[in-house]
Amino acid sequence: MNLLDMASGFTAAHRRFARSAPAICEAMCLEAQFPAILGDIRPEDRFAGRAVWPAIGFRLFSGGDSECMGFYCNRGMIKAELDRKDLPASDRRRWCDLLEYWSPRATFNRIRAADNALERPGLAATVLHGNEFRGPMIGNYVYRASGITLDFSRLLKTGIPGMIARVEKLAASAKSPDARSVYQGMRICLSVLCSVCRFYARQAGAMAMSTIDSRRREELLAMSLDLGAITQRRPKTLSEAIQLFWLYSLVANADNFGRMDVYLAGFYARDLESGRLDEAGALGLLQALWRLIADEIPGWSGRIFVGGLGRPDEQASDRFALLAIEASRTVRKLIPQLSLRWHGGMNPALLDKALDAIGEGCVFPMLYNDEVNVPAMQEVFRVNRAKAEQYVASDCGEFGLDHASLGFPDGNLVLIRALLAALHNGMDPKSGAQAGLRTGTCEELAAFEDLWRAYSHQVEYFTGVIFDRLLPMFRVQEREISALFPAMLTDDCLKRGRGLFSGVRHKGLLIEIYGTINVADSLTAIKREVYDRRAFSLADLVRMVDADFAGFEKERLLLLNAPKYGNDDEAADAMAQRVYSHICEAARANRKRLKLDFCLADLINAGGHVALGREMGALPDGRKAGEPLANANGPSNGRDLGGPTALLNSLVKLRPSAIGGQVQHLKFNREMFRKSRPKLEALLKTYFAGGGSQATIMAVDRDALQQALKEPENHGDLIVRIGGYCERFVALPSELQADIIARTMYD
Amino acid sequence: MTGAIFDIQRFSIHDGPGIRTTVFFKGCPLNCIWCHNPEGISRAPLLSFRPALCIGCGFCFRTCPAGCHRMEGGKHLFDRERCEACGRCAAECYPGALELVGREESAAEIMREVLRDKAFYDNSGGGLTLSGGEPLMQPDFAFELLCAARDAGLHCCVETCGFAARAALDLVRPKTDLFLFDIKETDRARHAELTGKPNDRILANLRHLHGTGADIILRLPIIPGVNDRPEHFKGIAALARDLPGLKGVEIMPYHQLGENKVGRFGLDQSRRAKASAPEPGVVEGWTGELRRRGVNVLTA
Ligand code: SF4
Ligand code: SF4
Ligand code: SF4
């Protein structure tokens, strides 16, 4: 079907059911969408299920384009059509009609209208929708819907027929008409899923007929049989289970996959036991799934969790987890982002296997520490231990509870700009415009605590504004989108007869925080040089910073050489702790007021710190204009000079008891994985036992070293082994650096 | 009491078992032509000057009481002859072009830093290593430090060149879990040539230490073209046969790090070995040769 017919078909369904209950309308639109938009099975596929997203349709969310949320109308795609010279006039008219129809109806536009209708008193007007930070903007926000994982255990245990029976029963006993319509919508969706299965069963069957290669023919026939079987009964084999899981993910737009070992381990174990599959056969299936995920899922998503506390069949799950790590080791794509949960009593083979993979240069699995994260999640989501044991992370690392929460960093706050606002009495130094609150002139900030108070007012004010601005989005999502596929597998939508947004058990908002450590290091430097040593006044400091330290190189170095977070330095780390807990609390303080289950700060900064840094002027921590900001809760680039033990000691001081997500990047020379493996393991275990929440470990090879040669300021933390000992790579004389690079080649 | 040290290195993973912190003592009785820590040879502090980092701010010119720094034709000249290593200029040099290497610290101060990584030692079987320079040049201070470390439950290593008073060795021995004992050259005359001292005392100390039942690993700095001779390897094998209680030997392949430092500290270049790091595969060859001769070579 062509683009226009697809869009028209979908729109016709919407027109026809626009007056029905929202859930019914949505379900009927999905019926028009699937299987129409499905892509063909490719020669390398072991499982069916690819999508070609149309110009107009319904999807939970596409991270790539925030307009593609709920009922969407992709203006970019339509514009490309309209720009085509050979477009017949009648088609042009049809497209224009469609645009006109969707303009007031597309979810994004609905949210935008509700957002625009909200008043923006005073400075709140400076917090705008969008992902960019224009000028002095301290905060902004985007409309999104993500951060969910689905209850695939339920799906695979119940099967499609079981789900149908369940939904029908619930519909029959539903008291409210709203709930009944939701159940009826779900019932329609399950039929849609069946027709998707049958569509691919037929396709696979037909392909098998025309395939000469006998092995591929077998595969296609098996695929076709699996697809037929899952419409009839619950899945029995690993390949049936993966097939059902994958198609459901596709129609539900579930981009993160939760605790995969929990829902697939049983199938794997039974197949092994019955002799249906051996390990190599199972690995082949997983590798095929991994490749499919890499093709179909956006690069920042695709989280899969294995390992950890709270899994019903630990032994079988561990076996699956090992297979999953092997799949990541062998497939080597940027996604799925395999994540391994660590705890004191875990099967040591898992960590071993993980470090093997990482040591070979695979960036997965990332490690998560249950001993720290489970108690932290109890606090973050206010749940008991058993529930907290079901934590997962999605996308870049935002925490959630498996199939029970919804929350995504919709807001952004540049913390360091809040400090700059405090230092300028609210003025933007470049434009002179009022960017922040008037919290006092430099002369009025006579003591360090005055400065702290000014800074914290700015932070608390802007945090509140950003959260406020996000509420209209939530309201529209609740009222107008049911997201029936995700809802069916999310606690407690099914029980409550609600759509995803109004039915999910824990719902909240996250704000991504930038420049946290720059704030901490700046405050440490200011406290020391301005308030304690009185090397210069606060006003002088501000002048130097605004001049990008031109003519003040000595002062800049003074500030740069002040203690920095990440070196196990008490003063610097205490300041980081203060800044960190303040922003976490400032975010959390909004929860009650907004009647949400959680309001969290989130420190991940997938790349944003570099882009932001490029635009920003100098900072009081000695950073010059244009240099990257410190990444999330990690030390400023190249400023952690005390080696890994000192860094890890600093990292664990930021206790994650009220945080929506944080990551720690650790780089080691590849050689450490082979030659000093027990020491590396001891390092990690000590870090975890001491309170480390997460570790993304990288084994660095020649390319990374070469990069470090080009940008030494960004690689101060890179450790290499020379002769008998380790050294920071960038601290080495250049001949030696060249030597090491040359030598790593032979590894 | 205080001692003269020039560095404390955390996460040291090649100076004894596990994850360790190594304290580098200042002062050494030898003067090896390949020395990797030439700044550790003199007991007194040294001023390090790296012209590449100098921004020409002129602060050092004004601060130095001896007038050691001056600018001539846009070039920063440093007169080391007159420098008393008082460190005043380094305190004013914000880019870090000037740096005073060597400081007096008390055992308690050092232990405070060392103990920050206690959990890492406990989980890896690591601890404290004294190195240098030569720790046995300051036996009382080494003893005090080792006692404090032992009291804190740390595993203790002493890395020594072996050129020390017997009394010094006997003082630290009961508080040392493992000696990393350097053997630089087995030929007496060559040893004197390469390190400035003959090796009789060193070998006598080694035999004595071995006789007391101490745990010892021999460390062999091997410098291509200098002591990678078959006779030396033969000598090592003979020595190892004589000392059956050894825990093994470790090869320490030459690296050029010391080369660069010589310039920074204005040290005498003329005696230095003109060597380069072994090519890939060479270390494996040495290991094989020693093993064939029956030596228990440990690999990291
Ligand atoms: S014994 Fe060690 S510190 Fe002393 S000169 Fe020789 S290499 Fe340098
Ligand atoms: S103080 Fe440092 S940077 Fe300034 S002139 Fe002296 S050596 Fe150069
Ligand atoms: S260390 Fe002291 S004597 Fe030597 S150059 Fe510096 S200020 Fe002058």
GROMACS .gro file of C-alpha atoms in nm, chain B residues 30-34 161-163 181-203 221 227 229 232 271:
model
   36
  777LEU     CA    1   7.263   0.341   4.379
  778ASN     CA    2   7.258   0.533   4.057
  779CYS     CA    3   7.141   0.302   3.783
  780ILE     CA    4   7.196   0.419   3.430
  781TRP     CA    5   6.834   0.335   3.341
  908CYS     CA    6   6.762  -0.257   4.577
  909GLY     CA    7   6.925  -0.454   4.857
  910PHE     CA    8   7.208  -0.209   4.909
  928PHE     CA    9   6.415  -0.759   4.590
  929ASP     CA   10   6.581  -0.605   4.282
  930ILE     CA   11   6.863  -0.788   4.112
  931LYS     CA   12   7.004  -0.563   3.845
  932GLU     CA   13   7.310  -0.749   3.732
  933THR     CA   14   7.469  -1.073   3.847
  934ASP     CA   15   7.820  -0.984   3.725
  935ARG     CA   16   8.006  -0.795   3.996
  936ALA     CA   17   8.204  -0.559   3.774
  937ARG     CA   18   7.914  -0.485   3.546
  938HIS     CA   19   7.695  -0.415   3.843
  939ALA     CA   20   7.936  -0.151   3.963
  940GLU     CA   21   7.948  -0.005   3.616
  941LEU     CA   22   7.572   0.011   3.575
  942THR     CA   23   7.466   0.116   3.924
  943GLY     CA   24   7.769   0.277   4.076
  944LYS     CA   25   7.819   0.005   4.338
  945PRO     CA   26   7.935  -0.357   4.331
  946ASN     CA   27   7.679  -0.620   4.418
  947ASP     CA   28   7.851  -0.812   4.704
  948ARG     CA   29   7.655  -0.646   4.977
  949ILE     CA   30   7.332  -0.684   4.787
  950LEU     CA   31   7.382  -1.056   4.733
  968PRO     CA   32   6.493  -0.490   3.549
  974ASN     CA   33   7.172  -0.659   3.078
  976ARG     CA   34   7.279  -1.106   2.826
  979HIS     CA   35   7.309  -1.264   3.329
 1018ARG     CA   36   7.565   0.824   3.201
   0.00000   0.00000   0.00000
